[in-house]
PDB file of N, CA and C in Angstrom:
ATOM      1  N   UNK A   1      41.964 189.652 -39.773  1.00  0.00           N
ATOM      2  CA  UNK A   1      41.014 187.884 -39.942  1.00  0.00           C
ATOM      3  C   UNK A   1      38.937 188.055 -40.107  1.00  0.00           C
ATOM      4  N   UNK A   2      38.916 186.975 -40.724  1.00  0.00           N
ATOM      5  CA  UNK A   2      37.353 186.658 -40.615  1.00  0.00           C
ATOM      6  C   UNK A   2      36.236 186.375 -39.360  1.00  0.00           C
ATOM      7  N   UNK A   3      35.960 186.844 -38.902  1.00  0.00           N
ATOM      8  CA  UNK A   3      35.135 186.381 -38.081  1.00  0.00           C
ATOM      9  C   UNK A   3      33.925 185.358 -38.305  1.00  0.00           C
ATOM     10  N   UNK A   4      34.128 183.680 -38.099  1.00  0.00           N
ATOM     11  CA  UNK A   4      33.167 182.942 -37.767  1.00  0.00           C
ATOM     12  C   UNK A   4      32.330 182.334 -36.622  1.00  0.00           C
ATOM     13  N   UNK A   5      30.989 181.695 -36.807  1.00  0.00           N
ATOM     14  CA  UNK A   5      30.187 181.166 -36.103  1.00  0.00           C
ATOM     15  C   UNK A   5      29.972 179.856 -36.879  1.00  0.00           C
ATOM     16  N   UNK A   6      30.341 179.008 -35.405  1.00  0.00           N
ATOM     17  CA  UNK A   6      30.552 177.581 -35.198  1.00  0.00           C
ATOM     18  C   UNK A   6      29.319 176.754 -34.725  1.00  0.00           C
ATOM     19  N   UNK A   7      28.903 176.163 -34.792  1.00  0.00           N
ATOM     20  CA  UNK A   7      27.821 175.160 -34.413  1.00  0.00           C
ATOM     21  C   UNK A   7      28.474 173.686 -34.416  1.00  0.00           C
ATOM     22  N   UNK A   8      28.310 173.641 -32.695  1.00  0.00           N
ATOM     23  CA  UNK A   8      28.685 172.491 -33.022  1.00  0.00           C
ATOM     24  C   UNK A   8      27.399 171.101 -31.666  1.00  0.00           C
ATOM     25  N   UNK A   9      27.072 170.437 -32.788  1.00  0.00           N
ATOM     26  CA  UNK A   9      25.897 169.760 -32.289  1.00  0.00           C
ATOM     27  C   UNK A   9      26.316 168.375 -31.304  1.00  0.00           C
ATOM     28  N   UNK A  10      25.785 168.559 -30.239  1.00  0.00           N
ATOM     29  CA  UNK A  10      26.106 167.589 -28.957  1.00  0.00           C
ATOM     30  C   UNK A  10      25.264 167.068 -27.675  1.00  0.00           C
ATOM     31  N   UNK A  11      24.780 166.035 -28.426  1.00  0.00           N
ATOM     32  CA  UNK A  11      22.978 165.741 -27.684  1.00  0.00           C
ATOM     33  C   UNK A  11      23.288 166.143 -25.852  1.00  0.00           C
ATOM     34  N   UNK A  12      22.766 166.876 -25.667  1.00  0.00           N
ATOM     35  CA  UNK A  12      23.035 167.102 -23.988  1.00  0.00           C
ATOM     36  C   UNK A  12      23.609 168.121 -23.496  1.00  0.00           C
ATOM     37  N   UNK A  13      24.267 169.079 -24.270  1.00  0.00           N
ATOM     38  CA  UNK A  13      25.329 170.033 -24.265  1.00  0.00           C
ATOM     39  C   UNK A  13      24.884 170.819 -22.786  1.00  0.00           C
ATOM     40  N   UNK A  14      23.631 171.226 -22.780  1.00  0.00           N
ATOM     41  CA  UNK A  14      22.676 172.550 -21.997  1.00  0.00           C
ATOM     42  C   UNK A  14      23.196 171.584 -20.180  1.00  0.00           C
ATOM     43  N   UNK A  15      23.382 170.722 -20.517  1.00  0.00           N
ATOM     44  CA  UNK A  15      23.432 169.588 -18.829  1.00  0.00           C
ATOM     45  C   UNK A  15      24.913 169.352 -18.587  1.00  0.00           C
ATOM     46  N   UNK A  16      26.087 170.036 -19.400  1.00  0.00           N
ATOM     47  CA  UNK A  16      27.303 169.343 -19.004  1.00  0.00           C
ATOM     48  C   UNK A  16      27.930 169.805 -18.121  1.00  0.00           C
ATOM     49  N   UNK A  17      28.381 169.586 -17.407  1.00  0.00           N
ATOM     50  CA  UNK A  17      29.146 169.908 -15.546  1.00  0.00           C
ATOM     51  C   UNK A  17      29.943 171.250 -16.447  1.00  0.00           C
ATOM     52  N   UNK A  18      29.556 172.356 -15.298  1.00  0.00           N
ATOM     53  CA  UNK A  18      31.096 173.485 -15.903  1.00  0.00           C
ATOM     54  C   UNK A  18      32.470 173.037 -16.306  1.00  0.00           C
ATOM     55  N   UNK A  19      32.825 171.652 -14.965  1.00  0.00           N
ATOM     56  CA  UNK A  19      34.044 171.574 -15.103  1.00  0.00           C
ATOM     57  C   UNK A  19      34.256 171.283 -16.303  1.00  0.00           C
ATOM     58  N   UNK A  20      33.561 169.955 -16.430  1.00  0.00           N
ATOM     59  CA  UNK A  20      34.109 169.516 -17.768  1.00  0.00           C
ATOM     60  C   UNK A  20      33.661 170.313 -19.343  1.00  0.00           C
ATOM     61  N   UNK A  21      33.036 171.609 -18.952  1.00  0.00           N
ATOM     62  CA  UNK A  21      33.269 172.720 -20.256  1.00  0.00           C
ATOM     63  C   UNK A  21      34.647 173.205 -20.247  1.00  0.00           C
ATOM     64  N   UNK A  22      34.991 173.438 -18.446  1.00  0.00           N
ATOM     65  CA  UNK A  22      36.324 174.265 -18.547  1.00  0.00           C
ATOM     66  C   UNK A  22      37.476 173.131 -19.318  1.00  0.00           C
ATOM     67  N   UNK A  23      36.911 172.451 -18.641  1.00  0.00           N
ATOM     68  CA  UNK A  23      38.280 171.440 -19.429  1.00  0.00           C
ATOM     69  C   UNK A  23      38.587 171.018 -20.699  1.00  0.00           C
ATOM     70  N   UNK A  24      37.199 170.779 -21.349  1.00  0.00           N
ATOM     71  CA  UNK A  24      37.078 170.896 -22.866  1.00  0.00           C
ATOM     72  C   UNK A  24      38.105 172.437 -23.875  1.00  0.00           C
ATOM     73  N   UNK A  25      36.908 173.679 -22.916  1.00  0.00           N
ATOM     74  CA  UNK A  25      37.974 174.558 -23.576  1.00  0.00           C
ATOM     75  C   UNK A  25      39.851 174.741 -23.042  1.00  0.00           C
ATOM     76  N   UNK A  26      40.057 174.043 -21.950  1.00  0.00           N
ATOM     77  CA  UNK A  26      41.329 174.794 -22.236  1.00  0.00           C
ATOM     78  C   UNK A  26      42.107 173.605 -23.379  1.00  0.00           C
ATOM     79  N   UNK A  27      41.361 172.244 -23.705  1.00  0.00           N
ATOM     80  CA  UNK A  27      41.628 171.428 -24.564  1.00  0.00           C
ATOM     81  C   UNK A  27      42.194 172.342 -25.395  1.00  0.00           C
ATOM     82  N   UNK A  28      40.793 172.626 -25.936  1.00  0.00           N
ATOM     83  CA  UNK A  28      40.522 173.736 -27.381  1.00  0.00           C
ATOM     84  C   UNK A  28      41.751 174.524 -27.449  1.00  0.00           C
ATOM     85  N   UNK A  29      42.092 175.781 -26.414  1.00  0.00           N
ATOM     86  CA  UNK A  29      43.128 176.190 -25.999  1.00  0.00           C
ATOM     87  C   UNK A  29      44.357 175.593 -26.666  1.00  0.00           C
ATOM     88  N   UNK A  30      44.735 174.777 -26.267  1.00  0.00           N
ATOM     89  CA  UNK A  30      46.360 174.498 -26.768  1.00  0.00           C
ATOM     90  C   UNK A  30      46.311 174.164 -27.837  1.00  0.00           C
ATOM     91  N   UNK A  31      45.351 173.872 -28.861  1.00  0.00           N
ATOM     92  CA  UNK A  31      44.700 173.106 -30.157  1.00  0.00           C
ATOM     93  C   UNK A  31      45.762 174.864 -30.687  1.00  0.00           C
ATOM     94  N   UNK A  32      44.939 176.046 -30.585  1.00  0.00           N
ATOM     95  CA  UNK A  32      44.702 176.619 -30.980  1.00  0.00           C
ATOM     96  C   UNK A  32      45.857 177.886 -30.964  1.00  0.00           C
ATOM     97  N   UNK A  33      46.480 177.454 -29.462  1.00  0.00           N
ATOM     98  CA  UNK A  33      47.950 177.837 -29.310  1.00  0.00           C
ATOM     99  C   UNK A  33      49.265 177.338 -29.925  1.00  0.00           C
ATOM    100  N   UNK A  34      48.793 175.907 -30.287  1.00  0.00           N
ATOM    101  CA  UNK A  34      50.031 175.386 -31.448  1.00  0.00           C
ATOM    102  C   UNK A  34      49.518 175.540 -32.862  1.00  0.00           C
ATOM    103  N   UNK A  35      48.774 175.232 -32.883  1.00  0.00           N
ATOM    104  CA  UNK A  35      48.527 176.850 -35.039  1.00  0.00           C
ATOM    105  C   UNK A  35      48.349 177.843 -35.109  1.00  0.00           C
ATOM    106  N   UNK A  36      48.967 178.469 -33.742  1.00  0.00           N
ATOM    107  CA  UNK A  36      49.238 179.924 -34.012  1.00  0.00           C
ATOM    108  C   UNK A  36      51.080 179.974 -34.052  1.00  0.00           C
ATOM    109  N   UNK A  37      51.834 178.692 -33.094  1.00  0.00           N
ATOM    110  CA  UNK A  37      52.682 178.780 -33.086  1.00  0.00           C
ATOM    111  C   UNK A  37      53.033 178.414 -34.206  1.00  0.00           C
ATOM    112  N   UNK A  38      52.508 177.716 -35.440  1.00  0.00           N
ATOM    113  CA  UNK A  38      52.887 177.103 -36.144  1.00  0.00           C
ATOM    114  C   UNK A  38      52.416 178.487 -37.789  1.00  0.00           C
ATOM    115  N   UNK A  39      52.221 179.647 -37.011  1.00  0.00           N
ATOM    116  CA  UNK A  39      51.564 180.961 -37.625  1.00  0.00           C
ATOM    117  C   UNK A  39      50.700 180.879 -38.399  1.00  0.00           C
ATOM    118  N   UNK A  40      49.600 179.915 -38.086  1.00  0.00           N
ATOM    119  CA  UNK A  40      48.367 180.262 -38.423  1.00  0.00           C
ATOM    120  C   UNK A  40      46.989 181.168 -37.944  1.00  0.00           C
ATOM    121  N   UNK A  41      46.819 182.197 -38.671  1.00  0.00           N
ATOM    122  CA  UNK A  41      45.914 182.692 -37.840  1.00  0.00           C
ATOM    123  C   UNK A  41      44.167 182.626 -37.381  1.00  0.00           C
ATOM    124  N   UNK A  42      44.626 182.877 -36.215  1.00  0.00           N
ATOM    125  CA  UNK A  42      43.265 181.687 -35.589  1.00  0.00           C
ATOM    126  C   UNK A  42      43.168 182.186 -34.075  1.00  0.00           C
ATOM    127  N   UNK A  43      41.449 183.033 -33.957  1.00  0.00           N
ATOM    128  CA  UNK A  43      41.906 182.653 -31.842  1.00  0.00           C
ATOM    129  C   UNK A  43      39.931 182.254 -31.922  1.00  0.00           C
ATOM    130  N   UNK A  44      39.755 182.272 -30.697  1.00  0.00           N
ATOM    131  CA  UNK A  44      38.523 182.258 -30.055  1.00  0.00           C
ATOM    132  C   UNK A  44      38.049 183.110 -29.334  1.00  0.00           C
ATOM    133  N   UNK A  45      37.000 183.996 -29.229  1.00  0.00           N
ATOM    134  CA  UNK A  45      36.861 184.485 -29.175  1.00  0.00           C
ATOM    135  C   UNK A  45      35.706 184.247 -27.645  1.00  0.00           C
ATOM    136  N   UNK A  46      34.416 183.732 -27.642  1.00  0.00           N
ATOM    137  CA  UNK A  46      33.629 183.362 -26.960  1.00  0.00           C
ATOM    138  C   UNK A  46      32.783 181.930 -27.105  1.00  0.00           C
ATOM    139  N   UNK A  47      32.199 181.355 -26.869  1.00  0.00           N
ATOM    140  CA  UNK A  47      31.806 179.999 -26.594  1.00  0.00           C
ATOM    141  C   UNK A  47      30.214 180.938 -26.212  1.00  0.00           C
ATOM    142  N   UNK A  48      29.244 179.540 -26.763  1.00  0.00           N
ATOM    143  CA  UNK A  48      27.741 179.597 -25.567  1.00  0.00           C
ATOM    144  C   UNK A  48      27.247 178.360 -25.662  1.00  0.00           C
ATOM    145  N   UNK A  49      26.617 177.971 -24.534  1.00  0.00           N
ATOM    146  CA  UNK A  49      25.500 177.246 -24.620  1.00  0.00           C
ATOM    147  C   UNK A  49      24.496 176.887 -25.039  1.00  0.00           C
ATOM    148  N   UNK A  50      23.941 175.809 -25.364  1.00  0.00           N
ATOM    149  CA  UNK A  50      22.541 176.191 -26.191  1.00  0.00           C
ATOM    150  C   UNK A  50      21.936 174.618 -26.453  1.00  0.00           C
ATOM    151  N   UNK A  51      21.009 174.228 -25.534  1.00  0.00           N
ATOM    152  CA  UNK A  51      20.259 172.976 -25.863  1.00  0.00           C
ATOM    153  C   UNK A  51      21.295 171.774 -25.880  1.00  0.00           C
ATOM    154  N   UNK A  52      21.552 171.649 -26.957  1.00  0.00           N
ATOM    155  CA  UNK A  52      21.960 170.176 -27.541  1.00  0.00           C
ATOM    156  C   UNK A  52      22.836 170.691 -28.785  1.00  0.00           C
ATOM    157  N   UNK A  53      23.620 172.244 -28.342  1.00  0.00           N
ATOM    158  CA  UNK A  53      24.753 172.851 -29.108  1.00  0.00           C
ATOM    159  C   UNK A  53      25.356 173.683 -28.125  1.00  0.00           C
ATOM    160  N   UNK A  54      26.215 173.248 -28.882  1.00  0.00           N
ATOM    161  CA  UNK A  54      27.239 174.938 -28.491  1.00  0.00           C
ATOM    162  C   UNK A  54      27.858 175.153 -29.338  1.00  0.00           C
ATOM    163  N   UNK A  55      28.295 176.800 -29.300  1.00  0.00           N
ATOM    164  CA  UNK A  55      27.861 177.867 -30.628  1.00  0.00           C
ATOM    165  C   UNK A  55      29.205 178.345 -30.028  1.00  0.00           C
ATOM    166  N   UNK A  56      30.407 178.577 -31.179  1.00  0.00           N
ATOM    167  CA  UNK A  56      31.407 179.125 -31.490  1.00  0.00           C
ATOM    168  C   UNK A  56      31.887 180.659 -32.027  1.00  0.00           C
ATOM    169  N   UNK A  57      32.389 181.554 -31.345  1.00  0.00           N
ATOM    170  CA  UNK A  57      32.804 182.585 -32.226  1.00  0.00           C
ATOM    171  C   UNK A  57      34.041 182.724 -32.227  1.00  0.00           C
ATOM    172  N   UNK A  58      34.695 182.945 -33.738  1.00  0.00           N
ATOM    173  CA  UNK A  58      36.321 182.483 -33.964  1.00  0.00           C
ATOM    174  C   UNK A  58      36.627 183.595 -35.002  1.00  0.00           C
ATOM    175  N   UNK A  59      37.992 184.026 -34.775  1.00  0.00           N
ATOM    176  CA  UNK A  59      37.938 184.878 -35.734  1.00  0.00           C
ATOM    177  C   UNK A  59      39.206 184.076 -36.552  1.00  0.00           C
ATOM    178  N   UNK A  60      39.665 184.213 -37.636  1.00  0.00           N
ATOM    179  CA  UNK A  60      40.616 182.726 -38.512  1.00  0.00           C
ATOM    180  C   UNK A  60      40.657 183.712 -39.780  1.00  0.00           C
ATOM    181  N   UNK A  61      41.627 183.548 -40.696  1.00  0.00           N
ATOM    182  CA  UNK A  61      42.054 183.454 -41.699  1.00  0.00           C
ATOM    183  C   UNK A  61      41.149 182.534 -42.764  1.00  0.00           C
ATOM    184  N   UNK A  62      40.918 181.391 -42.665  1.00  0.00           N
ATOM    185  CA  UNK A  62      39.902 181.106 -43.326  1.00  0.00           C
ATOM    186  C   UNK A  62      39.017 179.808 -42.481  1.00  0.00           C
ATOM    187  N   UNK A  63      38.125 179.346 -43.228  1.00  0.00           N
ATOM    188  CA  UNK A  63      37.111 178.488 -42.666  1.00  0.00           C
ATOM    189  C   UNK A  63      37.664 177.072 -42.485  1.00  0.00           C
ATOM    190  N   UNK A  64      39.004 176.962 -43.732  1.00  0.00           N
ATOM    191  CA  UNK A  64      39.734 175.536 -43.494  1.00  0.00           C
ATOM    192  C   UNK A  64      40.772 175.582 -42.115  1.00  0.00           C
ATOM    193  N   UNK A  65      41.062 176.941 -41.698  1.00  0.00           N
ATOM    194  CA  UNK A  65      41.643 177.056 -40.399  1.00  0.00           C
ATOM    195  C   UNK A  65      40.637 175.737 -38.962  1.00  0.00           C
ATOM    196  N   UNK A  66      39.283 176.972 -39.349  1.00  0.00           N
ATOM    197  CA  UNK A  66      38.180 176.383 -38.044  1.00  0.00           C
ATOM    198  C   UNK A  66      38.005 174.873 -38.248  1.00  0.00           C
ATOM    199  N   UNK A  67      38.368 174.384 -39.837  1.00  0.00           N
ATOM    200  CA  UNK A  67      37.668 172.988 -39.959  1.00  0.00           C
ATOM    201  C   UNK A  67      38.982 171.779 -39.121  1.00  0.00           C
ATOM    202  N   UNK A  68      40.439 172.574 -39.314  1.00  0.00           N
ATOM    203  CA  UNK A  68      42.320 172.130 -39.059  1.00  0.00           C
ATOM    204  C   UNK A  68      41.689 172.340 -37.830  1.00  0.00           C
ATOM    205  N   UNK A  69      40.984 172.928 -36.798  1.00  0.00           N
ATOM    206  CA  UNK A  69      40.816 173.050 -35.206  1.00  0.00           C
ATOM    207  C   UNK A  69      40.300 172.034 -34.790  1.00  0.00           C
ATOM    208  N   UNK A  70      38.830 172.100 -35.877  1.00  0.00           N
ATOM    209  CA  UNK A  70      37.748 170.260 -35.134  1.00  0.00           C
ATOM    210  C   UNK A  70      38.306 169.658 -35.229  1.00  0.00           C
ATOM    211  N   UNK A  71      39.220 169.364 -36.376  1.00  0.00           N
ATOM    212  CA  UNK A  71      39.479 167.876 -36.746  1.00  0.00           C
ATOM    213  C   UNK A  71      40.691 168.048 -34.921  1.00  0.00           C
ATOM    214  N   UNK A  72      41.645 167.971 -34.751  1.00  0.00           N
ATOM    215  CA  UNK A  72      42.590 168.541 -33.962  1.00  0.00           C
ATOM    216  C   UNK A  72      42.445 168.646 -32.594  1.00  0.00           C
ATOM    217  N   UNK A  73      41.581 169.204 -32.754  1.00  0.00           N
ATOM    218  CA  UNK A  73      40.497 169.069 -30.731  1.00  0.00           C
ATOM    219  C   UNK A  73      39.900 167.961 -30.875  1.00  0.00           C
ATOM    220  N   UNK A  74      39.591 167.295 -31.924  1.00  0.00           N
ATOM    221  CA  UNK A  74      38.440 166.128 -31.864  1.00  0.00           C
ATOM    222  C   UNK A  74      37.586 166.615 -31.420  1.00  0.00           C
ATOM    223  N   UNK A  75      36.950 167.574 -31.896  1.00  0.00           N
ATOM    224  CA  UNK A  75      35.088 168.607 -30.999  1.00  0.00           C
ATOM    225  C   UNK A  75      34.807 168.827 -32.895  1.00  0.00           C
ATOM    226  N   UNK A  76      34.551 167.841 -33.365  1.00  0.00           N
ATOM    227  CA  UNK A  76      33.920 167.987 -35.064  1.00  0.00           C
ATOM    228  C   UNK A  76      32.524 169.445 -34.868  1.00  0.00           C
ATOM    229  N   UNK A  77      32.579 170.059 -36.235  1.00  0.00           N
ATOM    230  CA  UNK A  77      32.121 171.523 -36.541  1.00  0.00           C
ATOM    231  C   UNK A  77      30.931 170.927 -37.075  1.00  0.00           C
ATOM    232  N   UNK A  78      29.616 171.451 -36.288  1.00  0.00           N
ATOM    233  CA  UNK A  78      29.152 170.424 -37.471  1.00  0.00           C
ATOM    234  C   UNK A  78      28.707 171.573 -38.388  1.00  0.00           C
ATOM    235  N   UNK A  79      28.078 173.176 -38.898  1.00  0.00           N
ATOM    236  CA  UNK A  79      28.192 174.232 -39.261  1.00  0.00           C
ATOM    237  C   UNK A  79      29.010 175.137 -38.921  1.00  0.00           C
ATOM    238  N   UNK A  80      29.538 175.802 -40.246  1.00  0.00           N
ATOM    239  CA  UNK A  80      30.514 176.544 -39.597  1.00  0.00           C
ATOM    240  C   UNK A  80      29.855 177.870 -41.111  1.00  0.00           C
ATOM    241  N   UNK A  81      29.611 179.204 -40.382  1.00  0.00           N
ATOM    242  CA  UNK A  81      28.969 179.979 -41.261  1.00  0.00           C
ATOM    243  C   UNK A  81      30.296 181.450 -40.937  1.00  0.00           C
ATOM    244  N   UNK A  82      30.331 182.098 -41.538  1.00  0.00           N
ATOM    245  CA  UNK A  82      31.284 183.060 -41.850  1.00  0.00           C
ATOM    246  C   UNK A  82      30.202 184.027 -41.678  1.00  0.00           C
ATOM    247  N   UNK A  83      30.741 185.464 -40.251  1.00  0.00           N
ATOM    248  CA  UNK A  83      30.017 186.774 -40.089  1.00  0.00           C
ATOM    249  C   UNK A  83      30.033 187.588 -41.298  1.00  0.00           C
ATOM    250  N   UNK A  84      28.950 187.988 -41.399  1.00  0.00           N
ATOM    251  CA  UNK A  84      29.209 188.857 -42.497  1.00  0.00           C
ATOM    252  C   UNK A  84      29.117 190.771 -41.936  1.00  0.00           C
ATOM    253  N   UNK A  85      28.424 190.387 -41.087  1.00  0.00           N
ATOM    254  CA  UNK A  85      27.988 191.960 -40.436  1.00  0.00           C
ATOM    255  C   UNK A  85      28.021 191.874 -39.008  1.00  0.00           C
ATOM    256  N   UNK A  86      28.987 192.685 -37.449  1.00  0.00           N
ATOM    257  CA  UNK A  86      28.046 192.745 -36.228  1.00  0.00           C
ATOM    258  C   UNK A  86      26.776 194.043 -36.287  1.00  0.00           C
ATOM    259  N   UNK A  87      26.077 193.981 -35.517  1.00  0.00           N
ATOM    260  CA  UNK A  87      24.995 195.038 -35.215  1.00  0.00           C
ATOM    261  C   UNK A  87      26.032 195.228 -33.708  1.00  0.00           C
ATOM    262  N   UNK A  88      26.281 196.041 -33.718  1.00  0.00           N
ATOM    263  CA  UNK A  88      26.208 196.343 -32.186  1.00  0.00           C
ATOM    264  C   UNK A  88      25.100 197.491 -31.514  1.00  0.00           C
ATOM    265  N   UNK A  89      24.332 196.313 -30.638  1.00  0.00           N
ATOM    266  CA  UNK A  89      23.068 197.005 -29.768  1.00  0.00           C
ATOM    267  C   UNK A  89      23.237 198.035 -29.115  1.00  0.00           C
ATOM    268  N   UNK A  90      24.351 198.136 -28.723  1.00  0.00           N
ATOM    269  CA  UNK A  90      24.028 198.910 -27.523  1.00  0.00           C
ATOM    270  C   UNK A  90      24.271 200.599 -28.208  1.00  0.00           C
ATOM    271  N   UNK A  91      24.741 200.556 -29.274  1.00  0.00           N
ATOM    272  CA  UNK A  91      24.603 201.893 -30.149  1.00  0.00           C
ATOM    273  C   UNK A  91      24.144 202.007 -30.979  1.00  0.00           C
ATOM    274  N   UNK A  92      23.814 200.876 -31.304  1.00  0.00           N
ATOM    275  CA  UNK A  92      22.966 200.778 -33.413  1.00  0.00           C
ATOM    276  C   UNK A  92      24.142 201.355 -34.374  1.00  0.00           C
ATOM    277  N   UNK A  93      24.945 200.747 -33.814  1.00  0.00           N
ATOM    278  CA  UNK A  93      26.151 200.834 -34.964  1.00  0.00           C
ATOM    279  C   UNK A  93      26.876 199.575 -35.652  1.00  0.00           C
ATOM    280  N   UNK A  94      26.694 199.348 -37.383  1.00  0.00           N
ATOM    281  CA  UNK A  94      26.506 198.449 -37.302  1.00  0.00           C
ATOM    282  C   UNK A  94      28.502 198.705 -37.994  1.00  0.00           C
ATOM    283  N   UNK A  95      29.321 197.393 -37.419  1.00  0.00           N
ATOM    284  CA  UNK A  95      30.602 197.730 -37.387  1.00  0.00           C
ATOM    285  C   UNK A  95      31.206 196.073 -39.374  1.00  0.00           C
TER     286      UNK A  95
END
């Protein structure tokens, strides 16, 4: 699978209560589970809340699956970028 960085612009994201973020995360995971049950290779690694945006790291076979997840979960993706290289800073090893 390929690795993607997704930017979701969301005004005031940094001040969203943790309870609401957890609820949104559960809803997103339910959509991911449904997609995987349909034989689609997609999974979320982690998300980061930064100012007025949420950045998510996903593994997926294609950008189209990321777009499908965004549509089905009701959480638009402002930008989707395929990650070309990961640099592990604790070892300075490129993978």
